[in-house]
mmCIF file of C-alpha atoms and ligand atoms in Angstrom:
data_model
loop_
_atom_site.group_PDB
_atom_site.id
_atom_site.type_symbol
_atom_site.label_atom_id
_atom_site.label_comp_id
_atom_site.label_asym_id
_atom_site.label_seq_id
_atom_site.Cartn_x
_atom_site.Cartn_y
_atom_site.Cartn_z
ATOM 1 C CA UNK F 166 160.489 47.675 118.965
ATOM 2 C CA UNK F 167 160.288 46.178 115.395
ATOM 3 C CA UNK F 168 161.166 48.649 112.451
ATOM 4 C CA UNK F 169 157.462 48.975 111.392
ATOM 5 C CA UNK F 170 156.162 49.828 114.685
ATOM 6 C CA UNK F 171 158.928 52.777 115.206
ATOM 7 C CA UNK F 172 157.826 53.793 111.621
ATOM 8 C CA UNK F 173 154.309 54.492 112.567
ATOM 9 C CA UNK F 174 155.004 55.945 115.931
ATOM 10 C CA UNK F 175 157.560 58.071 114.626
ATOM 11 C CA UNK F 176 157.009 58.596 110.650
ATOM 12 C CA UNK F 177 160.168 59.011 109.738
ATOM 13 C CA UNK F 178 163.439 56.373 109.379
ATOM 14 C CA UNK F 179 166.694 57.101 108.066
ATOM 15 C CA UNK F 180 167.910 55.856 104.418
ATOM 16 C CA UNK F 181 168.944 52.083 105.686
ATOM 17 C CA UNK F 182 165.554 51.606 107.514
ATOM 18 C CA UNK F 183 163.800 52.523 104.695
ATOM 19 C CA UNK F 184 165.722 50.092 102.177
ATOM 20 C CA UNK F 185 165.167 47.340 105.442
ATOM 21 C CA UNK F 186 161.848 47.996 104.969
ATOM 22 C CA UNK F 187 161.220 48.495 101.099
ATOM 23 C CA UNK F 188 163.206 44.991 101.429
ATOM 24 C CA UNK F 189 160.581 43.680 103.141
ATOM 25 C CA UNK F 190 157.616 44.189 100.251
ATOM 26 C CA UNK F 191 157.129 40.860 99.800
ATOM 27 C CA UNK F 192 156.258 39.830 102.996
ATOM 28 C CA UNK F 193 152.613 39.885 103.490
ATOM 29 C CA UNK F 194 152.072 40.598 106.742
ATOM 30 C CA UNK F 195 154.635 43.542 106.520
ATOM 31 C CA UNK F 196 152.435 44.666 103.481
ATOM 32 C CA UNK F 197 149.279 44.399 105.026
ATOM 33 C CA UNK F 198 150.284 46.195 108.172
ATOM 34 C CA UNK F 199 151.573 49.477 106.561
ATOM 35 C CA UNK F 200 148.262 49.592 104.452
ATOM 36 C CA UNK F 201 145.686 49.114 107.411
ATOM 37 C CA UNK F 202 147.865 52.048 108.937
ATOM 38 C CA UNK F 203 147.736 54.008 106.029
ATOM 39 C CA UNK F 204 143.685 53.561 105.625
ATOM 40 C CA UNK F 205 143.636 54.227 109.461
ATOM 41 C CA UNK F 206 146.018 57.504 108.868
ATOM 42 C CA UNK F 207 143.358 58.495 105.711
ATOM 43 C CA UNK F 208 140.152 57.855 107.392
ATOM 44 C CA UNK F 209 141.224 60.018 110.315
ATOM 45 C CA UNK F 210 141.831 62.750 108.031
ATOM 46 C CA UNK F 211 139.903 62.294 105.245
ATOM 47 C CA UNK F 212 136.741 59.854 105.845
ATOM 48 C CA UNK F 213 135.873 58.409 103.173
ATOM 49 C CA UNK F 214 136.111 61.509 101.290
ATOM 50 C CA UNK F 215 138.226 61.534 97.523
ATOM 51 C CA UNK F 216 139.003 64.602 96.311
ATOM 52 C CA UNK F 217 138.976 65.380 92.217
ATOM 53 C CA UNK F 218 141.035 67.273 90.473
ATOM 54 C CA UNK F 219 140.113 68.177 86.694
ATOM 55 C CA UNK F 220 143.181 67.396 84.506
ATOM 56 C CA UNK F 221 143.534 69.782 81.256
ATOM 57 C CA UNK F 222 146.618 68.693 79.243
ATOM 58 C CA UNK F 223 146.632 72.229 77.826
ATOM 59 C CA UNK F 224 149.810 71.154 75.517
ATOM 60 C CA UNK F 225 151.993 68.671 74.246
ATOM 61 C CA UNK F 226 154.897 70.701 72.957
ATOM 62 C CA UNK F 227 157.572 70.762 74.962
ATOM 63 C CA UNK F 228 161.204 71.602 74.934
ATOM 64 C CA UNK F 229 162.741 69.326 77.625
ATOM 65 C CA UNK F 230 163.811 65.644 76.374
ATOM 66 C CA UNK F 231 163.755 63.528 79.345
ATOM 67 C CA UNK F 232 164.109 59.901 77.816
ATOM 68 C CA UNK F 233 161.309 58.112 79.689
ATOM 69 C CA UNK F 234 158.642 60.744 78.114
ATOM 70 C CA UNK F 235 156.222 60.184 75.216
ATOM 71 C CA UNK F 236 155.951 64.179 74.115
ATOM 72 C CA UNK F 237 159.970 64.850 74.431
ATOM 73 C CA UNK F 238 161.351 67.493 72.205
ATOM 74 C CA UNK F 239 163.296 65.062 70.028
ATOM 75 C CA UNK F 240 159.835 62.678 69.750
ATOM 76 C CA UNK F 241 159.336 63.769 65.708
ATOM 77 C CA UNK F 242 156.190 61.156 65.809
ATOM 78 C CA UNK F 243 154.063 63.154 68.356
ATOM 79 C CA UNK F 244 151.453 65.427 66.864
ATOM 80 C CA UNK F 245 151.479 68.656 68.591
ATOM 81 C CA UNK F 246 148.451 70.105 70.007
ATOM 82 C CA UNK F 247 148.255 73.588 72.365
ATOM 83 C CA UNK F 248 144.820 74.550 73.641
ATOM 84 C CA UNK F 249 143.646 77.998 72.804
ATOM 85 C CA UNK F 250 142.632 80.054 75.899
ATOM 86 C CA UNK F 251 138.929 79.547 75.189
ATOM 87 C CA UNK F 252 139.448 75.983 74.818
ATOM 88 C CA UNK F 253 140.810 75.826 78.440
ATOM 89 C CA UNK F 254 138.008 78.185 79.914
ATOM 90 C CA UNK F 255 135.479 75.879 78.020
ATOM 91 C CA UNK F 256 137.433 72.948 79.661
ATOM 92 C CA UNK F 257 136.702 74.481 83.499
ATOM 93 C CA UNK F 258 133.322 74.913 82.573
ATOM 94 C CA UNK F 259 132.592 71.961 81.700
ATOM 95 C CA UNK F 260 134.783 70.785 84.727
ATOM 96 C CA UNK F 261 132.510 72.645 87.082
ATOM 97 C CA UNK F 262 129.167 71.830 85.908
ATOM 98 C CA UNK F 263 130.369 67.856 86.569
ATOM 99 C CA UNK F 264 131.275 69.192 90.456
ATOM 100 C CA UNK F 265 135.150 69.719 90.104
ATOM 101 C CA UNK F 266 136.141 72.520 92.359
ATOM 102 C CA UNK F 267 140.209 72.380 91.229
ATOM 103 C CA UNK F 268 141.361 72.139 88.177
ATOM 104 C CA UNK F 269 145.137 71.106 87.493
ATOM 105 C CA UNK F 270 146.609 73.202 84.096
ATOM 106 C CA UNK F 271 149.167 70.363 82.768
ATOM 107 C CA UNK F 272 151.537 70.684 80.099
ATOM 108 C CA UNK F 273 154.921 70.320 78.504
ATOM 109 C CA UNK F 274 157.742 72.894 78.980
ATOM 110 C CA UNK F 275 155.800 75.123 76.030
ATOM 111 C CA UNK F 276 157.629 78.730 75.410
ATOM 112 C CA UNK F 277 154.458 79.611 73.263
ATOM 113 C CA UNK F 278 153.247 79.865 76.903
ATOM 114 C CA UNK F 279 155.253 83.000 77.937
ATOM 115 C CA UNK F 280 154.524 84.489 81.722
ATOM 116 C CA UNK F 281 152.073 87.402 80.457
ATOM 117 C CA UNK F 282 149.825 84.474 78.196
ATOM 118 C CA UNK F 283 149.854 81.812 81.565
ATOM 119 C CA UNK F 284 148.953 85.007 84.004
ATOM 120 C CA UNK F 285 146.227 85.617 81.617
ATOM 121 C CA UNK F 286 144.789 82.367 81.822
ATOM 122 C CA UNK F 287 145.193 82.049 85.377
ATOM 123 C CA UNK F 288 143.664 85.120 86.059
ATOM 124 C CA UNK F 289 140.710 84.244 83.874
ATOM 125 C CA UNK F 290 140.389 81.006 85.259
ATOM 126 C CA UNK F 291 139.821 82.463 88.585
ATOM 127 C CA UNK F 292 137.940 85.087 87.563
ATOM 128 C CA UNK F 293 134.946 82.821 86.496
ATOM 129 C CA UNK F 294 135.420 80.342 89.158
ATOM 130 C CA UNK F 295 136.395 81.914 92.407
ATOM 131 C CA UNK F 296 135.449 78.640 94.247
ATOM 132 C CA UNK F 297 138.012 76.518 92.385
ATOM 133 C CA UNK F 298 141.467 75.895 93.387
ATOM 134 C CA UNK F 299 144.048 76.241 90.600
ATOM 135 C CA UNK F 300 147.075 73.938 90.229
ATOM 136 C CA UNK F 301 149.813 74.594 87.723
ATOM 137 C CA UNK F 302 152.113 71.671 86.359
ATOM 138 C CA UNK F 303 153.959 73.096 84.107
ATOM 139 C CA UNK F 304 157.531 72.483 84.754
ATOM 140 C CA UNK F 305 160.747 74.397 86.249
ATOM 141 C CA UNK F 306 160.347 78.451 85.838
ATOM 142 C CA UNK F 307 162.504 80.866 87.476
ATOM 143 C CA UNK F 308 161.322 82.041 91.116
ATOM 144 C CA UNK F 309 159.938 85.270 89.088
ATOM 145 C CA UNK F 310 158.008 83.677 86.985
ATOM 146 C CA UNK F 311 156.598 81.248 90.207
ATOM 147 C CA UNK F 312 155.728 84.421 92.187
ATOM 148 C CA UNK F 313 153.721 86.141 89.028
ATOM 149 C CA UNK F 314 151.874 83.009 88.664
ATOM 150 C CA UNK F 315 151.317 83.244 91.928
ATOM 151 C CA UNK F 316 150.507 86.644 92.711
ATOM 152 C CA UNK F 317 147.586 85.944 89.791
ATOM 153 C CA UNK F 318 145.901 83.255 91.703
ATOM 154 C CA UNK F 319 147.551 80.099 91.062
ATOM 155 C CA UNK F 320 147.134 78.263 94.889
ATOM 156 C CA UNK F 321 149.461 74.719 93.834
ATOM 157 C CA UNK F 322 152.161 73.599 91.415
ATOM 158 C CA UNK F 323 152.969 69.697 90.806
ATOM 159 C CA UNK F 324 156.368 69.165 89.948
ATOM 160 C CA UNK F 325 157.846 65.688 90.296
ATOM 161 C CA UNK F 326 161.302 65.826 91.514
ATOM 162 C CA UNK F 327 161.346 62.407 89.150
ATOM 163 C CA UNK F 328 164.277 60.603 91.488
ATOM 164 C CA UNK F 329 166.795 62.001 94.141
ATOM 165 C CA UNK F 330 169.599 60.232 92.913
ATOM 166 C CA UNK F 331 171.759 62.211 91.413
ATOM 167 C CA UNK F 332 173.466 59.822 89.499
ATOM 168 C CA UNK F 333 170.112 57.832 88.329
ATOM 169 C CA UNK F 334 168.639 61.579 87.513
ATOM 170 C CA UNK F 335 171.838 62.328 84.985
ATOM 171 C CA UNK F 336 170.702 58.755 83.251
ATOM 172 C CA UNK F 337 166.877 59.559 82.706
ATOM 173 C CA UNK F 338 167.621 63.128 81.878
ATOM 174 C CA UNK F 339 169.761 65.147 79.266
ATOM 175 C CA UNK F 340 172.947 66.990 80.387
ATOM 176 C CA UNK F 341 171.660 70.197 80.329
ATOM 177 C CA UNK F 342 169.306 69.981 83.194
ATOM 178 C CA UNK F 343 169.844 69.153 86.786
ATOM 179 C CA UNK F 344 168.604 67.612 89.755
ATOM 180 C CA UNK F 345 170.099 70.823 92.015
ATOM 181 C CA UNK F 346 167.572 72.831 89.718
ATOM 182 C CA UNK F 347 164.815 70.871 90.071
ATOM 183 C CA UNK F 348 165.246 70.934 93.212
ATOM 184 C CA UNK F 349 165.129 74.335 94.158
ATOM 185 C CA UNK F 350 161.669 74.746 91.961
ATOM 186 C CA UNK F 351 160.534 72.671 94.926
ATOM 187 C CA UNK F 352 161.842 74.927 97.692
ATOM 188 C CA UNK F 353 160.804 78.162 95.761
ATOM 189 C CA UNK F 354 157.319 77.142 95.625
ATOM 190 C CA UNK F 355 157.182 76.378 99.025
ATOM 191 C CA UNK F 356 158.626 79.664 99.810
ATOM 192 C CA UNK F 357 156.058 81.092 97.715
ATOM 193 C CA UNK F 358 153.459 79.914 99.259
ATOM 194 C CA UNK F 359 152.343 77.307 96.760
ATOM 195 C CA UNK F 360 150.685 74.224 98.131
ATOM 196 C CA UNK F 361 153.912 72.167 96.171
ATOM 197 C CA UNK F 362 153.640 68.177 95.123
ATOM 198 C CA UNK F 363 156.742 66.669 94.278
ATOM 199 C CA UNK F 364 156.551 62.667 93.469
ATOM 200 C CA UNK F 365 158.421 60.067 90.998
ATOM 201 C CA UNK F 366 158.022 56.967 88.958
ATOM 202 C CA UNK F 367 158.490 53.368 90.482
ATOM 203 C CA UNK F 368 160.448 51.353 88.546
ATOM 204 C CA UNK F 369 161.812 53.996 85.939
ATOM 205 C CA UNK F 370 164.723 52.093 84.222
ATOM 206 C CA UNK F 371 167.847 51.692 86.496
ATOM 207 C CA UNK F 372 165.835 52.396 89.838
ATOM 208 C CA UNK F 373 166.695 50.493 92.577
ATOM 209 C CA UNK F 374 165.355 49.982 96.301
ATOM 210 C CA UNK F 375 168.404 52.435 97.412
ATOM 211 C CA UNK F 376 166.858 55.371 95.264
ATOM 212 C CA UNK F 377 163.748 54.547 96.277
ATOM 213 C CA UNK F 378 164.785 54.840 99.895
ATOM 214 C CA UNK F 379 166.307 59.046 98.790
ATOM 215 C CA UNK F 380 163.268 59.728 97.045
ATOM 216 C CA UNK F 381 161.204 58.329 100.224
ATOM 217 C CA UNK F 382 164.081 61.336 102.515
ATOM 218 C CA UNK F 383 163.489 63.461 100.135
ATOM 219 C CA UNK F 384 159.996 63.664 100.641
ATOM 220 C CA UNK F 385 161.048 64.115 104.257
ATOM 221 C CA UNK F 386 162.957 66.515 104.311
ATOM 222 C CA UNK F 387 161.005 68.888 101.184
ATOM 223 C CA UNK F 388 156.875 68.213 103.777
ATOM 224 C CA UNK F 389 154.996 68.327 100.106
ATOM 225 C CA UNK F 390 151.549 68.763 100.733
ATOM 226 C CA UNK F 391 151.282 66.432 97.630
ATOM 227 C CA UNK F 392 152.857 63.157 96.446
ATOM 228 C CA UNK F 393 152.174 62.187 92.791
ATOM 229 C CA UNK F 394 153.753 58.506 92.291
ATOM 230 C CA UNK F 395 152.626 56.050 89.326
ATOM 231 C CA UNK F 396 154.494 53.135 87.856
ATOM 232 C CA UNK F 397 157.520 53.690 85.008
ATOM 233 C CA UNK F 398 155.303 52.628 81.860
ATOM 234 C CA UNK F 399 157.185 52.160 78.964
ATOM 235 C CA UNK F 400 156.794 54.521 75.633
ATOM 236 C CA UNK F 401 157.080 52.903 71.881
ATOM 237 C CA UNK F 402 158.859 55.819 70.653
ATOM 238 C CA UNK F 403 161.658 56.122 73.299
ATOM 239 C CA UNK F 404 164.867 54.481 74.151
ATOM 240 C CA UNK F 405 163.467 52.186 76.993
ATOM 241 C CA UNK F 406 160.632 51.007 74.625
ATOM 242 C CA UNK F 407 161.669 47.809 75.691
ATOM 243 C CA UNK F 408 162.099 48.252 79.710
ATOM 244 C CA UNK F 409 159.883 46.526 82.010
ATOM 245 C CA UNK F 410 157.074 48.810 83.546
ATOM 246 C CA UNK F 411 157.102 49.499 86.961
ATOM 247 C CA UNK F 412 155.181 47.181 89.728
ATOM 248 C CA UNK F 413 151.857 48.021 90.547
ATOM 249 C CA UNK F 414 152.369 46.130 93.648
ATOM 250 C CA UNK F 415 155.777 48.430 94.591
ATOM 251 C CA UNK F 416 153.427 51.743 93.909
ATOM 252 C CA UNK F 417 150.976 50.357 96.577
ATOM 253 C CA UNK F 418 153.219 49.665 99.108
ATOM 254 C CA UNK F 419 154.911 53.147 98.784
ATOM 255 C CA UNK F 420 151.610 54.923 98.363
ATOM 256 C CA UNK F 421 150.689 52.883 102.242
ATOM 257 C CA UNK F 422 154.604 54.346 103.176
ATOM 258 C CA UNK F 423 154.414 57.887 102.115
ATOM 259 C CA UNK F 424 150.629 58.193 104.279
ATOM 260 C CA UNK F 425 152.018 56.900 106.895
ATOM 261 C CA UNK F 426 155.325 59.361 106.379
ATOM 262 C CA UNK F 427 152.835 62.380 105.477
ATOM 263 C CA UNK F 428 149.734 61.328 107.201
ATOM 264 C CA UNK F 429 148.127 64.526 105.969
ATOM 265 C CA UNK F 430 148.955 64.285 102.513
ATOM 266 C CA UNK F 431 147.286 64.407 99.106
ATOM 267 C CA UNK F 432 147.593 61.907 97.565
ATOM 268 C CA UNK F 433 146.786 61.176 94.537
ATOM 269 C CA UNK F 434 145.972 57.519 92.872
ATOM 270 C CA UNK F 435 147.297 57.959 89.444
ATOM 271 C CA UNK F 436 146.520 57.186 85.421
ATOM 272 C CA UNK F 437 149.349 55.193 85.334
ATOM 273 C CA UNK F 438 148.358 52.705 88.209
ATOM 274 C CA UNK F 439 144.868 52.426 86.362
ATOM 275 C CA UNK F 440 146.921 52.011 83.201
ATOM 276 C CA UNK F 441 148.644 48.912 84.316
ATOM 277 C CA UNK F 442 145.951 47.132 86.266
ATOM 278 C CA UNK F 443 142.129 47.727 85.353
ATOM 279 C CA UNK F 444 141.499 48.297 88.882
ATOM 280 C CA UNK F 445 144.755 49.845 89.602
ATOM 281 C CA UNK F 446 143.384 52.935 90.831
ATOM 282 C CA UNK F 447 140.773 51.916 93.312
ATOM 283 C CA UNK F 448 143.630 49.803 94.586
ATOM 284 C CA UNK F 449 145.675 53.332 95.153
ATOM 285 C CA UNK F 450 142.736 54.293 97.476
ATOM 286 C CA UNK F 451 142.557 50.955 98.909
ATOM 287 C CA UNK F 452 146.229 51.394 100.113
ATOM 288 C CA UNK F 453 145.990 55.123 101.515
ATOM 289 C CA UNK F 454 145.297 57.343 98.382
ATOM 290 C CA UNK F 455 142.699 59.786 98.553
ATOM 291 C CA UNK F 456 142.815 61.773 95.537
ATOM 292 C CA UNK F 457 142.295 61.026 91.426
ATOM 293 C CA UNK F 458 142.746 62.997 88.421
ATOM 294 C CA UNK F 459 139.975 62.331 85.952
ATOM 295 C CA UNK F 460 140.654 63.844 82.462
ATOM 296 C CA UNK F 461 139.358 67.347 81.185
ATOM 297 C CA UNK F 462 140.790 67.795 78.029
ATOM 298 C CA UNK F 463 138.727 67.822 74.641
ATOM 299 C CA UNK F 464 138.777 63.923 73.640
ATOM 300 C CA UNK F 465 140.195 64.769 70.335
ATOM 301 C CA UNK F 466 143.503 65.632 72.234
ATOM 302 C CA UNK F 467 143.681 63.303 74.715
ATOM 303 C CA UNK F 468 145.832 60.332 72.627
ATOM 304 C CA UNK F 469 147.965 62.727 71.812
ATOM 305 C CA UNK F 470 149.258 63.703 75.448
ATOM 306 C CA UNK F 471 150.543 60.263 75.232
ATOM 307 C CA UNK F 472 153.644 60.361 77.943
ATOM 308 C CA UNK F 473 153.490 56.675 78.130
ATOM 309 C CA UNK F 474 151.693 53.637 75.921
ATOM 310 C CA UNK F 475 148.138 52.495 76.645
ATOM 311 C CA UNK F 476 146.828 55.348 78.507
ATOM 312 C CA UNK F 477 143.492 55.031 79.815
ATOM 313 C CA UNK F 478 140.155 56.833 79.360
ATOM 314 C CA UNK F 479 141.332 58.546 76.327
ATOM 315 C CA UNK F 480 138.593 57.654 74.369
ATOM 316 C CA UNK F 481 135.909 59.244 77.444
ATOM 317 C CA UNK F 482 134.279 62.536 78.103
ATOM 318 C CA UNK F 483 134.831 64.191 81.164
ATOM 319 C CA UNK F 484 131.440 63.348 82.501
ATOM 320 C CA UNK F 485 132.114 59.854 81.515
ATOM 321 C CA UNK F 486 134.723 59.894 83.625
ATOM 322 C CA UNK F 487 133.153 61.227 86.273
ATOM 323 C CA UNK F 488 130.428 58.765 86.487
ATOM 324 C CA UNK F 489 132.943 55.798 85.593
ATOM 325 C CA UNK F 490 135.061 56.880 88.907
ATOM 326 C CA UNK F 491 132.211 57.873 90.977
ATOM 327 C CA UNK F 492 131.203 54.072 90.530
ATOM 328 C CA UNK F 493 134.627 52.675 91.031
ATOM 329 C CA UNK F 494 135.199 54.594 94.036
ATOM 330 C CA UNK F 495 131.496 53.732 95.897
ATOM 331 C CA UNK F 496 132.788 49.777 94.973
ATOM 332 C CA UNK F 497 135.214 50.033 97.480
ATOM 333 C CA UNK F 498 132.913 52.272 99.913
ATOM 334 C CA UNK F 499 134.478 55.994 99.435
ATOM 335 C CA UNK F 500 132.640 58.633 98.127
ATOM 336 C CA UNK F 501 133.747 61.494 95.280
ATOM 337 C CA UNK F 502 133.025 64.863 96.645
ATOM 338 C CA UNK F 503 132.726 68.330 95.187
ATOM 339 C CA UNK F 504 135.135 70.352 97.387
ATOM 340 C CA UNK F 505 138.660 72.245 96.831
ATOM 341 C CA UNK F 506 140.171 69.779 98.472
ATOM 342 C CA UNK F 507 142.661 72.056 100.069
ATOM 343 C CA UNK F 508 145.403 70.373 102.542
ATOM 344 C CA UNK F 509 145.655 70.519 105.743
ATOM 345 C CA UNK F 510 147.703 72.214 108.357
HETATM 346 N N1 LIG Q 654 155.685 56.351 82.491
HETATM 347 C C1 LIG Q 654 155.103 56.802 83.621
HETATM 348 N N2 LIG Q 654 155.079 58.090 83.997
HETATM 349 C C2 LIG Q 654 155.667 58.976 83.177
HETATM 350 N N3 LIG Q 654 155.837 60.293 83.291
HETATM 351 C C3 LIG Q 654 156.501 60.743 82.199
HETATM 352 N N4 LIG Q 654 156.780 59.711 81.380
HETATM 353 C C4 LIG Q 654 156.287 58.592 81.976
HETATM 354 C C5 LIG Q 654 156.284 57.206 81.641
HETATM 355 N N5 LIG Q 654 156.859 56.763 80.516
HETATM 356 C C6 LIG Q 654 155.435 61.055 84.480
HETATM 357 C C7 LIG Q 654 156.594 61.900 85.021
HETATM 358 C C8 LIG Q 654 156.057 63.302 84.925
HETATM 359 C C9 LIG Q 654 154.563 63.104 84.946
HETATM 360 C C10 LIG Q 654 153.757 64.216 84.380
HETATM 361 O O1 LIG Q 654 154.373 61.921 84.205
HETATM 362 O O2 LIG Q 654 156.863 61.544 86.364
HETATM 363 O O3 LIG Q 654 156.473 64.143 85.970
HETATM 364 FE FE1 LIG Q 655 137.782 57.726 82.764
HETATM 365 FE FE2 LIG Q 655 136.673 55.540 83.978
HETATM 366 S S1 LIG Q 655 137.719 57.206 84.836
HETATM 367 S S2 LIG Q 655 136.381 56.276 81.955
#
């Protein structure tokens, strides 16, 4: 049996057979088999449904200074923004007249944004819209402040484990944090009930095929019922201005690898992908996506949550958005809906 046909009987391959494969992403036919498995995979799931998630980069400040990222601490050029609570409310609204039914709170690491001010919000939040799912993305908390969030409503938490490599993690990130405590955000979610989404960048600057291939049993082992991966785009003011960005072809092939891996999964066809290919993102779907992230946030914010350089659709209003990607996902013969979106069993 050849590698790729164990892979989609089974869905799972241990660290070698995933580099032989990941080795292999050049070869077309290799390619093109792992993506008509992963529409397959979709399609029985999902149809040709895509889900949309409302995006509200609530604020910019943040206290962490990972060295890929645009609004680190030590960035003195960023201009600092943080969205009063009315300001977010007036963001959902607007969210849910244009038919989003989950809306993703996004942020920096901001301690302006203690536990009693984010349970406010979220209770708020779901307050007015009882229908809508809430996601929080708002970095590593203590398993307290995880279970207060939840206990207020919050249903899912993005947190991108960013690589699995320990050694690669100590080179993106400062000393004091750690890949040990990232990781057990992950399982504390989990515990807590969270629908959790872990994910990392292709191509961030010293990735190779062999951290790919631990991110990929990472993923594995952690069952995420959400995968957020996007290419490594370089920022101006950080010290890989000058790195390469990340292949959109790469992300493609490991968005087709992770459906196959979590055929049930959300799966998100990210800013970045659209960033570094005009039609990067219908290209996600096209190779087993089935989620996007359209932008909420007031326009006059949006350059200013600049994590990487050349960001699209920061110059749109939401319900430009919506109608832009509501187009661009009927080109390719899916179809936006106005649903939760929850993941399944
Ligand atoms: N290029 C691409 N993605 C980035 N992120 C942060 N900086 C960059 C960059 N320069 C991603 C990280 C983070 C998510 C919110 O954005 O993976 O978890
Ligand atoms: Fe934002 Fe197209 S999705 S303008």
């Amino acid at each position: 049996m050849s590698l790729i046909d164990r892979f989609v009987e089974s869905h799972n391959l241990s660290k070698t057979e995933y580099v032989e494969l990941l080795e292999c992403r050049e070869n077309e036919e290799t390619a093109r088999r792992l993506r008509d498995e992963a529409v397959r995979l979709r399609k029985q799931y999902y149809g040709n449904k895509v889900f949309t998630r409302g995006l509200i980069e609530f604020t910019n400040y943040c206290k962490n200074n990972c060295y890929y990222c645009g609004i680190r601490n030590g960035n003195r050029h960023a201009t600092r923004y943080r969205l009063t609570e009315d300001e977010i409310l007036a963001c959902c609204q607007n969210g849910y007249t244009l038919g989003y039914r989950t809306f993703v709170l996004q942020g920096g690491e901001d301690p302006y944004y203690t536990d009693e001010r984010m349970v406010k919000i979220i209770q708020r939040i779901k307050k007015e819209f009882p229908d809508c799912a809430l996601t929080l993305s708002i970095g590593e908390k203590s398993y307290e402040s995880y279970q207060l969030f939840r206990n207020a409503g919050a249903d899912r938490y993005l947190l991108r484990h960013e690589t699995a490599d320990e050694t690669l993690y100590r080179s993106l990130h400062p000393e004091v944090m750690s890949l040990e405590a990232r990781k057990q955000c992950l399982y504390n979610l989990k515990e807590l009930g969270y629908q959790v989404g872990a994910g990392f960048m292709v191509g961030a600057p010293g990735q190779t095929i062999s951290h790919i291939a631990e991110d990929l049993l990472f993923l594995q082992d952690l069952q995420p019922q959400m995968v957020g991966i996007g290419p490594f785009i370089p920022h101006h003011d950080t010290i890989y201005a000058e790195e390469r960005a990340g292949s959109v072809e790469l992300t493609l092939f490991l968005l087709s690898v992770i459906r196959i891996m979590l055929p049930k999964v959300l799966l998100p066809a990210t800013t970045a992908l659209g960033t570094l290919d005009p039609r990067g993102r219908e290209k996600g779907l096209s190779a087993g996506a089935n989620v996007v992230m359209p932008n909420l946030s007031p326009v006059e914010n949006r350059k200013l949550y600049e994590l990487y350089d050349n960001k699209i659709c920061t110059g749109e209003e939401a319900a430009e958005c919506r109608g832009c990607l509501s187009k661009r996902v009927e080109s390719i013969g899916y179809q936006l809906v106005t649903e939760r979106g929850d993941a399944l069993q």
